[in-house]
PDB file of C-alpha atoms in Angstrom:
ATOM      1  CA  ALA A   1     -14.471  34.933  10.625  1.00  0.00           C
ATOM      2  CA  ARG A   2     -14.434  38.069   8.643  1.00  0.00           C
ATOM      3  CA  THR A   3     -10.888  39.099   9.404  1.00  0.00           C
ATOM      4  CA  GLN A   4      -9.630  35.711   8.475  1.00  0.00           C
ATOM      5  CA  VAL A   5     -11.171  35.774   5.107  1.00  0.00           C
ATOM      6  CA  ASP A   6     -10.112  39.370   4.599  1.00  0.00           C
ATOM      7  CA  GLU A   7      -6.574  38.428   5.242  1.00  0.00           C
ATOM      8  CA  ASP A   8      -6.606  35.106   3.157  1.00  0.00           C
ATOM      9  CA  THR A   9      -8.524  36.337   0.048  1.00  0.00           C
ATOM     10  CA  SER A  10      -7.384  40.179  -0.277  1.00  0.00           C
ATOM     11  CA  THR A  11      -5.104  39.475  -3.243  1.00  0.00           C
ATOM     12  CA  PHE A  12      -4.953  36.633  -5.606  1.00  0.00           C
ATOM     13  CA  SER A  13      -1.515  36.785  -7.680  1.00  0.00           C
ATOM     14  CA  SER A  14      -1.726  33.204  -9.008  1.00  0.00           C
ATOM     15  CA  ASP A  15      -4.247  30.524  -9.876  1.00  0.00           C
ATOM     16  CA  SER A  16      -2.951  28.335  -6.986  1.00  0.00           C
ATOM     17  CA  GLU A  17      -3.954  31.285  -4.622  1.00  0.00           C
ATOM     18  CA  LYS A  18      -7.374  31.458  -6.141  1.00  0.00           C
ATOM     19  CA  GLU A  19      -7.784  27.726  -5.647  1.00  0.00           C
ATOM     20  CA  SER A  20      -6.935  28.214  -2.066  1.00  0.00           C
ATOM     21  CA  ALA A  21      -9.405  31.209  -1.545  1.00  0.00           C
ATOM     22  CA  LYS A  22     -12.051  28.785  -3.195  1.00  0.00           C
ATOM     23  CA  HIS A  23     -11.143  26.212  -0.531  1.00  0.00           C
ATOM     24  CA  LEU A  24     -11.515  28.562   2.253  1.00  0.00           C
ATOM     25  CA  ILE A  25     -14.901  29.491   0.889  1.00  0.00           C
ATOM     26  CA  SER A  26     -15.580  26.114   0.872  1.00  0.00           C
ATOM     27  CA  GLN A  27     -14.935  25.654   4.447  1.00  0.00           C
ATOM     28  CA  PHE A  28     -16.954  28.573   5.464  1.00  0.00           C
ATOM     29  CA  GLU A  29     -19.779  27.282   3.577  1.00  0.00           C
ATOM     30  CA  GLU A  30     -19.788  24.030   5.523  1.00  0.00           C
ATOM     31  CA  ASP A  31     -19.888  25.804   8.802  1.00  0.00           C
ATOM     32  CA  LEU A  32     -22.687  27.947   7.241  1.00  0.00           C
ATOM     33  CA  LEU A  33     -24.755  24.923   6.330  1.00  0.00           C
ATOM     34  CA  THR A  34     -24.349  23.583   9.853  1.00  0.00           C
ATOM     35  CA  LEU A  35     -26.120  26.855  11.145  1.00  0.00           C
ATOM     36  CA  LYS A  36     -28.660  27.178   8.425  1.00  0.00           C
ATOM     37  CA  GLY A  37     -32.164  27.608   9.801  1.00  0.00           C
ATOM     38  CA  ARG A  38     -30.910  28.269  13.277  1.00  0.00           C
ATOM     39  CA  ASP A  39     -29.720  31.870  12.932  1.00  0.00           C
ATOM     40  CA  ALA A  40     -31.130  33.733   9.946  1.00  0.00           C
ATOM     41  CA  GLU A  41     -29.042  36.795  10.914  1.00  0.00           C
ATOM     42  CA  PHE A  42     -25.702  34.890  11.052  1.00  0.00           C
ATOM     43  CA  THR A  43     -26.724  33.018   7.799  1.00  0.00           C
ATOM     44  CA  TYR A  44     -27.403  36.377   6.007  1.00  0.00           C
ATOM     45  CA  ALA A  45     -24.111  37.945   7.192  1.00  0.00           C
ATOM     46  CA  VAL A  46     -21.740  35.160   6.365  1.00  0.00           C
ATOM     47  CA  SER A  47     -23.508  34.544   2.963  1.00  0.00           C
ATOM     48  CA  LEU A  48     -22.982  38.221   2.149  1.00  0.00           C
ATOM     49  CA  GLU A  49     -19.309  37.862   3.068  1.00  0.00           C
ATOM     50  CA  LEU A  50     -19.005  34.731   0.699  1.00  0.00           C
ATOM     51  CA  MET A  51     -20.779  36.302  -2.177  1.00  0.00           C
ATOM     52  CA  GLU A  52     -18.485  39.413  -1.940  1.00  0.00           C
ATOM     53  CA  LYS A  53     -15.295  36.941  -2.020  1.00  0.00           C
ATOM     54  CA  ALA A  54     -16.914  35.039  -4.775  1.00  0.00           C
ATOM     55  CA  GLN A  55     -17.360  38.331  -6.717  1.00  0.00           C
ATOM     56  CA  GLU A  56     -13.575  39.077  -6.058  1.00  0.00           C
ATOM     57  CA  LEU A  57     -12.773  35.585  -7.522  1.00  0.00           C
ATOM     58  CA  GLY A  58     -14.974  36.437 -10.501  1.00  0.00           C
ATOM     59  CA  ASP A  59     -16.985  33.115 -10.007  1.00  0.00           C
ATOM     60  CA  ALA A  60     -20.427  33.922 -11.454  1.00  0.00           C
ATOM     61  CA  GLU A  61     -21.757  30.619 -10.434  1.00  0.00           C
ATOM     62  CA  LEU A  62     -20.529  30.863  -6.656  1.00  0.00           C
ATOM     63  CA  VAL A  63     -21.927  34.518  -6.687  1.00  0.00           C
ATOM     64  CA  GLU A  64     -25.368  33.390  -8.005  1.00  0.00           C
ATOM     65  CA  LYS A  65     -25.392  30.562  -5.377  1.00  0.00           C
ATOM     66  CA  TYR A  66     -24.766  32.878  -2.304  1.00  0.00           C
ATOM     67  CA  LYS A  67     -27.093  35.561  -3.674  1.00  0.00           C
ATOM     68  CA  ILE A  68     -29.991  32.942  -3.302  1.00  0.00           C
ATOM     69  CA  GLN A  69     -28.928  32.246   0.021  1.00  0.00           C
ATOM     70  CA  VAL A  70     -28.570  35.893   0.834  1.00  0.00           C
ATOM     71  CA  GLU A  71     -32.172  36.613  -0.343  1.00  0.00           C
ATOM     72  CA  GLU A  72     -33.531  33.290   1.425  1.00  0.00           C
ATOM     73  CA  ALA A  73     -32.009  34.279   4.618  1.00  0.00           C
ATOM     74  CA  ARG A  74     -33.140  38.041   4.432  1.00  0.00           C
ATOM     75  CA  LEU A  75     -37.002  36.779   4.088  1.00  0.00           C
ATOM     76  CA  CYS A  76     -36.507  35.228   7.721  1.00  0.00           C
ATOM     77  CA  ILE A  77     -35.365  38.518   9.279  1.00  0.00           C
ATOM     78  CA  PRO A  78     -38.356  40.401  10.542  1.00  0.00           C
ATOM     79  CA  GLN A  79     -36.778  43.890  10.614  1.00  0.00           C
ATOM     80  CA  LEU A  80     -35.662  43.574   6.880  1.00  0.00           C
ATOM     81  CA  ASN A  81     -39.444  42.795   5.685  1.00  0.00           C
ATOM     82  CA  MET A  82     -41.136  45.860   7.201  1.00  0.00           C
ATOM     83  CA  HIS A  83     -41.879  47.380   3.715  1.00  0.00           C
ATOM     84  CA  GLY A  84     -45.132  49.354   3.348  1.00  0.00           C
ATOM     85  CA  LEU A  85     -47.542  51.526   5.464  1.00  0.00           C
ATOM     86  CA  TRP A  86     -47.504  52.040   9.306  1.00  0.00           C
ATOM     87  CA  VAL A  87     -49.342  54.100  11.699  1.00  0.00           C
ATOM     88  CA  GLY A  88     -48.232  55.790  15.024  1.00  0.00           C
ATOM     89  CA  LYS A  89     -49.177  58.371  17.440  1.00  0.00           C
ATOM     90  CA  TYR A  90     -46.742  61.342  17.150  1.00  0.00           C
ATOM     91  CA  GLY A  91     -47.625  63.034  20.538  1.00  0.00           C
ATOM     92  CA  GLU A  92     -49.813  66.095  20.279  1.00  0.00           C
ATOM     93  CA  HIS A  93     -49.729  66.036  16.410  1.00  0.00           C
ATOM     94  CA  GLY A  94     -52.058  62.795  16.594  1.00  0.00           C
ATOM     95  CA  TYR A  95     -51.876  59.625  14.460  1.00  0.00           C
ATOM     96  CA  GLU A  96     -49.588  59.997  11.388  1.00  0.00           C
ATOM     97  CA  MET A  97     -48.707  57.596   8.651  1.00  0.00           C
ATOM     98  CA  ILE A  98     -45.289  56.521   7.326  1.00  0.00           C
ATOM     99  CA  ASN A  99     -44.094  54.577   4.484  1.00  0.00           C
ATOM    100  CA  VAL A 100     -41.117  52.160   4.978  1.00  0.00           C
ATOM    101  CA  THR A 101     -38.782  51.394   2.336  1.00  0.00           C
ATOM    102  CA  TYR A 102     -35.145  50.125   2.131  1.00  0.00           C
ATOM    103  CA  SER A 103     -31.826  51.263   0.944  1.00  0.00           C
ATOM    104  CA  GLY A 104     -29.857  48.122   1.189  1.00  0.00           C
ATOM    105  CA  ASP A 105     -30.156  47.259   4.728  1.00  0.00           C
ATOM    106  CA  THR A 106     -31.249  50.492   5.961  1.00  0.00           C
ATOM    107  CA  ILE A 107     -34.739  51.384   6.634  1.00  0.00           C
ATOM    108  CA  VAL A 108     -36.169  54.757   5.431  1.00  0.00           C
ATOM    109  CA  ALA A 109     -39.395  55.927   7.128  1.00  0.00           C
ATOM    110  CA  THR A 110     -41.091  58.675   5.010  1.00  0.00           C
ATOM    111  CA  LYS A 111     -44.096  60.460   6.175  1.00  0.00           C
ATOM    112  CA  VAL A 112     -47.169  59.857   4.169  1.00  0.00           C
ATOM    113  CA  THR A 113     -49.160  62.399   6.286  1.00  0.00           C
ATOM    114  CA  GLY A 114     -47.308  64.938   8.262  1.00  0.00           C
ATOM    115  CA  ASP A 115     -47.494  67.922  10.692  1.00  0.00           C
ATOM    116  CA  GLN A 116     -46.431  71.447  10.924  1.00  0.00           C
ATOM    117  CA  ASN A 117     -42.867  70.455  12.108  1.00  0.00           C
ATOM    118  CA  VAL A 118     -41.919  67.516   9.768  1.00  0.00           C
ATOM    119  CA  PRO A 119     -44.375  67.415   6.970  1.00  0.00           C
ATOM    120  CA  LYS A 120     -45.465  64.644   4.541  1.00  0.00           C
ATOM    121  CA  GLY A 121     -42.887  63.578   2.123  1.00  0.00           C
ATOM    122  CA  GLU A 122     -39.940  64.187   4.659  1.00  0.00           C
ATOM    123  CA  VAL A 123     -38.108  61.347   6.121  1.00  0.00           C
ATOM    124  CA  SER A 124     -39.237  60.736   9.796  1.00  0.00           C
ATOM    125  CA  PHE A 125     -36.195  58.309  10.934  1.00  0.00           C
ATOM    126  CA  THR A 126     -33.818  55.829   9.226  1.00  0.00           C
ATOM    127  CA  VAL A 127     -32.074  52.749  10.785  1.00  0.00           C
ATOM    128  CA  ASP A 128     -29.393  50.602   9.686  1.00  0.00           C
ATOM    129  CA  LEU A 129     -30.489  47.155  10.158  1.00  0.00           C
ATOM    130  CA  SER A 130     -27.480  45.127   8.897  1.00  0.00           C
ATOM    131  CA  PRO A 131     -26.980  41.852  10.907  1.00  0.00           C
ATOM    132  CA  ASN A 132     -24.314  42.518  13.713  1.00  0.00           C
ATOM    133  CA  LEU A 133     -21.650  40.450  11.940  1.00  0.00           C
ATOM    134  CA  SER A 134     -21.759  43.164   9.176  1.00  0.00           C
ATOM    135  CA  MET A 135     -20.959  46.041  11.640  1.00  0.00           C
ATOM    136  CA  ALA A 136     -17.298  46.221   9.963  1.00  0.00           C
ATOM    137  CA  HIS A 137     -18.937  47.653   7.041  1.00  0.00           C
ATOM    138  CA  HIS A 138     -19.965  50.762   8.904  1.00  0.00           C
ATOM    139  CA  SER A 139     -17.829  53.902   8.519  1.00  0.00           C
ATOM    140  CA  SER A 140     -16.287  55.271  11.920  1.00  0.00           C
ATOM    141  CA  THR A 141     -17.654  58.755  11.047  1.00  0.00           C
ATOM    142  CA  ASP A 142     -21.178  57.277  11.186  1.00  0.00           C
ATOM    143  CA  PRO A 143     -22.580  58.602  14.462  1.00  0.00           C
ATOM    144  CA  THR A 144     -24.892  55.527  14.583  1.00  0.00           C
ATOM    145  CA  ALA A 145     -22.203  52.964  14.045  1.00  0.00           C
ATOM    146  CA  GLY A 146     -20.719  50.968  16.925  1.00  0.00           C
ATOM    147  CA  ALA A 147     -21.390  47.937  18.935  1.00  0.00           C
ATOM    148  CA  PRO A 148     -24.850  46.586  18.718  1.00  0.00           C
ATOM    149  CA  LEU A 149     -27.312  47.552  21.485  1.00  0.00           C
ATOM    150  CA  GLU A 150     -28.263  45.087  24.085  1.00  0.00           C
ATOM    151  CA  PRO A 151     -32.054  43.990  23.865  1.00  0.00           C
ATOM    152  CA  ILE A 152     -34.582  45.108  26.260  1.00  0.00           C
ATOM    153  CA  GLU A 153     -35.254  42.411  28.898  1.00  0.00           C
ATOM    154  CA  LEU A 154     -39.126  42.577  29.814  1.00  0.00           C
ATOM    155  CA  ASN A 155     -40.478  41.821  33.275  1.00  0.00           C
ATOM    156  CA  PRO A 156     -42.317  38.514  33.610  1.00  0.00           C
ATOM    157  CA  LYS A 157     -45.896  40.392  33.218  1.00  0.00           C
ATOM    158  CA  ALA A 158     -44.821  42.165  30.046  1.00  0.00           C
ATOM    159  CA  ALA A 159     -42.995  39.095  28.659  1.00  0.00           C
ATOM    160  CA  THR A 160     -46.199  37.067  29.202  1.00  0.00           C
ATOM    161  CA  GLN A 161     -48.293  39.672  27.389  1.00  0.00           C
ATOM    162  CA  TRP A 162     -45.980  40.147  24.244  1.00  0.00           C
ATOM    163  CA  GLY A 163     -44.897  36.651  24.231  1.00  0.00           C
ATOM    164  CA  LYS A 164     -41.063  37.652  24.147  1.00  0.00           C
ATOM    165  CA  LYS A 165     -38.499  38.156  27.167  1.00  0.00           C
ATOM    166  CA  TYR A 166     -36.135  40.178  25.030  1.00  0.00           C
ATOM    167  CA  LEU A 167     -36.937  43.122  22.550  1.00  0.00           C
ATOM    168  CA  PRO A 168     -34.080  43.768  20.075  1.00  0.00           C
ATOM    169  CA  ARG A 169     -32.981  47.215  19.461  1.00  0.00           C
ATOM    170  CA  HIS A 170     -31.014  49.031  16.518  1.00  0.00           C
ATOM    171  CA  LEU A 171     -29.475  52.297  16.486  1.00  0.00           C
ATOM    172  CA  GLY A 172     -30.778  54.929  14.083  1.00  0.00           C
ATOM    173  CA  LYS A 173     -31.404  58.610  13.284  1.00  0.00           C
ATOM    174  CA  GLY A 174     -34.602  60.560  13.756  1.00  0.00           C
ATOM    175  CA  GLN A 175     -35.455  63.901  12.236  1.00  0.00           C
ATOM    176  CA  VAL A 176     -37.091  66.812  14.195  1.00  0.00           C
ATOM    177  CA  ALA A 177     -37.692  70.338  13.212  1.00  0.00           C
ATOM    178  CA  SER A 178     -39.344  73.500  14.161  1.00  0.00           C
ATOM    179  CA  GLU A 179     -42.620  74.857  12.784  1.00  0.00           C
ATOM    180  CA  ASN A 180     -42.814  75.105   9.056  1.00  0.00           C
ATOM    181  CA  PHE A 181     -39.853  72.471   8.871  1.00  0.00           C
ATOM    182  CA  SER A 182     -37.346  75.131   9.964  1.00  0.00           C
ATOM    183  CA  ASN A 183     -34.129  74.064  11.641  1.00  0.00           C
ATOM    184  CA  ALA A 184     -34.437  70.728  10.801  1.00  0.00           C
ATOM    185  CA  GLN A 185     -31.924  68.248  12.336  1.00  0.00           C
ATOM    186  CA  TRP A 186     -30.979  64.597  13.057  1.00  0.00           C
ATOM    187  CA  MET A 187     -30.590  63.337  16.434  1.00  0.00           C
ATOM    188  CA  GLU A 188     -29.840  59.671  18.006  1.00  0.00           C
ATOM    189  CA  GLY A 189     -32.654  57.269  17.649  1.00  0.00           C
ATOM    190  CA  GLN A 190     -33.491  53.710  18.349  1.00  0.00           C
ATOM    191  CA  LEU A 191     -35.861  51.211  16.653  1.00  0.00           C
ATOM    192  CA  ILE A 192     -37.329  48.510  18.940  1.00  0.00           C
ATOM    193  CA  MET A 193     -38.757  45.269  17.572  1.00  0.00           C
ATOM    194  CA  VAL A 194     -42.040  44.378  19.424  1.00  0.00           C
ATOM    195  CA  GLY A 195     -43.453  41.498  17.625  1.00  0.00           C
ATOM    196  CA  ARG A 196     -45.794  42.485  14.883  1.00  0.00           C
ATOM    197  CA  PHE A 197     -45.192  45.849  15.946  1.00  0.00           C
ATOM    198  CA  PHE A 198     -42.159  48.201  16.533  1.00  0.00           C
ATOM    199  CA  SER A 199     -41.351  51.561  17.994  1.00  0.00           C
ATOM    200  CA  PHE A 200     -38.938  54.378  17.426  1.00  0.00           C
ATOM    201  CA  ALA A 201     -37.452  56.673  20.155  1.00  0.00           C
ATOM    202  CA  TRP A 202     -36.025  60.012  19.456  1.00  0.00           C
ATOM    203  CA  VAL A 203     -33.460  59.500  22.486  1.00  0.00           C
ATOM    204  CA  PRO A 204     -32.308  62.999  23.391  1.00  0.00           C
ATOM    205  CA  ILE A 205     -35.946  64.366  23.785  1.00  0.00           C
ATOM    206  CA  GLY A 206     -37.317  61.185  25.169  1.00  0.00           C
ATOM    207  CA  HIS A 207     -40.065  60.915  22.697  1.00  0.00           C
ATOM    208  CA  GLN A 208     -41.304  57.513  21.240  1.00  0.00           C
ATOM    209  CA  VAL A 209     -43.836  56.339  18.540  1.00  0.00           C
ATOM    210  CA  PHE A 210     -45.320  52.965  18.635  1.00  0.00           C
ATOM    211  CA  PHE A 211     -46.313  51.769  15.233  1.00  0.00           C
ATOM    212  CA  GLY A 212     -48.827  49.103  13.795  1.00  0.00           C
ATOM    213  CA  ARG A 213     -50.276  48.153  10.496  1.00  0.00           C
ATOM    214  CA  PRO A 214     -53.230  50.210   9.339  1.00  0.00           C
ATOM    215  CA  SER A 215     -56.348  48.737   8.094  1.00  0.00           C
ATOM    216  CA  SER A 216     -57.591  49.583   4.515  1.00  0.00           C
ATOM    217  CA  GLU A 217     -60.390  51.669   6.016  1.00  0.00           C
ATOM    218  CA  LEU A 218     -58.084  53.826   8.319  1.00  0.00           C
ATOM    219  CA  THR A 219     -55.647  54.206   5.438  1.00  0.00           C
ATOM    220  CA  LEU A 220     -58.488  55.704   3.182  1.00  0.00           C
ATOM    221  CA  LYS A 221     -59.757  57.708   6.300  1.00  0.00           C
ATOM    222  CA  MET A 222     -56.107  59.139   7.100  1.00  0.00           C
ATOM    223  CA  MET A 223     -55.514  59.895   3.585  1.00  0.00           C
ATOM    224  CA  LYS A 224     -58.846  61.754   3.018  1.00  0.00           C
ATOM    225  CA  GLU A 225     -58.525  63.831   6.219  1.00  0.00           C
ATOM    226  CA  ALA A 226     -54.842  64.820   5.179  1.00  0.00           C
ATOM    227  CA  LYS A 227     -56.098  65.904   1.754  1.00  0.00           C
ATOM    228  CA  GLU A 228     -58.926  67.986   3.330  1.00  0.00           C
ATOM    229  CA  GLU A 229     -56.458  69.561   5.897  1.00  0.00           C
ATOM    230  CA  GLU A 230     -54.183  70.375   3.000  1.00  0.00           C
ATOM    231  CA  LEU A 231     -57.222  72.138   0.988  1.00  0.00           C
ATOM    232  CA  ARG A 232     -57.903  73.952   4.010  1.00  0.00           C
ATOM    233  CA  LYS A 233     -54.451  75.363   4.215  1.00  0.00           C
ATOM    234  CA  ASP A 234     -54.381  76.193   0.534  1.00  0.00           C
ATOM    235  CA  HIS A 235     -56.616  79.132   0.304  1.00  0.00           C
ATOM    236  CA  VAL A 236     -56.411  79.345  -3.355  1.00  0.00           C
ATOM    237  CA  ALA A 237     -57.260  75.716  -3.861  1.00  0.00           C
ATOM    238  CA  VAL A 238     -60.506  76.225  -1.583  1.00  0.00           C
ATOM    239  CA  MET A 239     -61.536  79.462  -3.427  1.00  0.00           C
ATOM    240  CA  ARG A 240     -61.088  77.399  -6.650  1.00  0.00           C
ATOM    241  CA  ASP A 241     -63.292  74.589  -5.600  1.00  0.00           C
ATOM    242  CA  VAL A 242     -65.967  77.184  -4.238  1.00  0.00           C
ATOM    243  CA  LEU A 243     -65.831  79.009  -7.596  1.00  0.00           C
ATOM    244  CA  GLU A 244     -66.160  75.985  -9.677  1.00  0.00           C
ATOM    245  CA  GLY A 245     -69.205  74.866  -7.625  1.00  0.00           C
ATOM    246  CA  MET A 246     -70.643  78.366  -8.166  1.00  0.00           C
ATOM    247  CA  TRP A 247     -69.920  78.053 -11.845  1.00  0.00           C
ATOM    248  CA  ASP A 248     -71.931  74.788 -12.273  1.00  0.00           C
ATOM    249  CA  GLU A 249     -74.863  76.073 -10.136  1.00  0.00           C
ATOM    250  CA  THR A 250     -74.943  79.114 -12.064  1.00  0.00           C
ATOM    251  CA  TYR A 251     -74.915  77.433 -15.467  1.00  0.00           C
ATOM    252  CA  TRP A 252     -77.689  75.161 -14.721  1.00  0.00           C
ATOM    253  CA  GLU A 253     -79.958  77.836 -13.108  1.00  0.00           C
ATOM    254  CA  GLU A 254     -79.516  80.112 -16.487  1.00  0.00           C
ATOM    255  CA  ARG A 255     -80.406  77.073 -18.673  1.00  0.00           C
ATOM    256  CA  GLU A 256     -83.374  76.508 -16.459  1.00  0.00           C
ATOM    257  CA  ARG A 257     -84.502  80.233 -16.681  1.00  0.00           C
ATOM    258  CA  SER A 258     -84.148  80.276 -20.451  1.00  0.00           C
ATOM    259  CA  GLY A 259     -86.146  77.315 -20.969  1.00  0.00           C
ATOM    260  CA  GLU A 260     -83.835  74.889 -22.540  1.00  0.00           C
ATOM    261  CA  ASN A 261     -85.180  71.647 -21.725  1.00  0.00           C
ATOM    262  CA  TYR A 262     -84.165  68.602 -23.207  1.00  0.00           C
ATOM    263  CA  TYR A 263     -86.708  66.109 -24.568  1.00  0.00           C
ATOM    264  CA  VAL A 264     -86.141  62.587 -23.968  1.00  0.00           C
ATOM    265  CA  GLY A 265     -87.843  60.510 -26.642  1.00  0.00           C
ATOM    266  CA  GLU A 266     -89.266  56.894 -26.336  1.00  0.00           C
ATOM    267  CA  GLU A 267     -85.944  55.350 -27.518  1.00  0.00           C
ATOM    268  CA  GLU A 268     -83.687  57.200 -25.306  1.00  0.00           C
ATOM    269  CA  GLU A 269     -86.156  56.730 -22.302  1.00  0.00           C
ATOM    270  CA  SER A 270     -85.933  52.999 -22.789  1.00  0.00           C
ATOM    271  CA  CYS A 271     -82.282  53.204 -21.711  1.00  0.00           C
ATOM    272  CA  PHE A 272     -83.185  53.939 -18.248  1.00  0.00           C
ATOM    273  CA  GLU A 273     -85.644  51.224 -17.869  1.00  0.00           C
TER     274      GLU A 273
END
């Protein structure tokens, strides 16, 4: 479908050709409407195609129309609605938190808490989650580009447990590094959708992390522990905290020895009743 659209609407040298292109778009729109609600990814991909062609035609009304269809379809695609915090166990490093954001249709997982290899603030992995019909957009120089991965077929027991027979997979890139974030490099990865959860695998090293949504209590606990760990490693900050505590203690001890006591009168005392 994309090839036909590209060939028929790549250039518009006359008004008649523009009208012909509009008619072609209308035909594709009819096909889209017959499939709407049955395949959100297909609807999303074709709506993007139509929006691009409407932009080339300079038809603002059509652009807005297809833009709304794109937004509505996107809301129905699970892998494009994973914004926010997730927690997973990074092997011997223990549980770590990531924040998922998007750059277009590319997921970017940034570490909120990190480790001595890939610290907080660095990207843990990225995955291009564009619908399959948009693969033609990818550059051939992109190592993650290519044919979409076949889903993982679960055995009957696992399928019953997860309520799904097939688990979708998407190609991505995972970051690894030596201690102190040295020799950082990217390697092939795969994101696997598992219902309300997902996992990411660093394929060459056979490392996989399973992610779930953290509770508010767990989020606060992990953030507090990360801050405490950071302070322990920052010796200057630790000494500063100790000295500030000593100053407060010394100040009040000296005031007490000097006999400077505050008198609380009846008016002030009533404020505490």
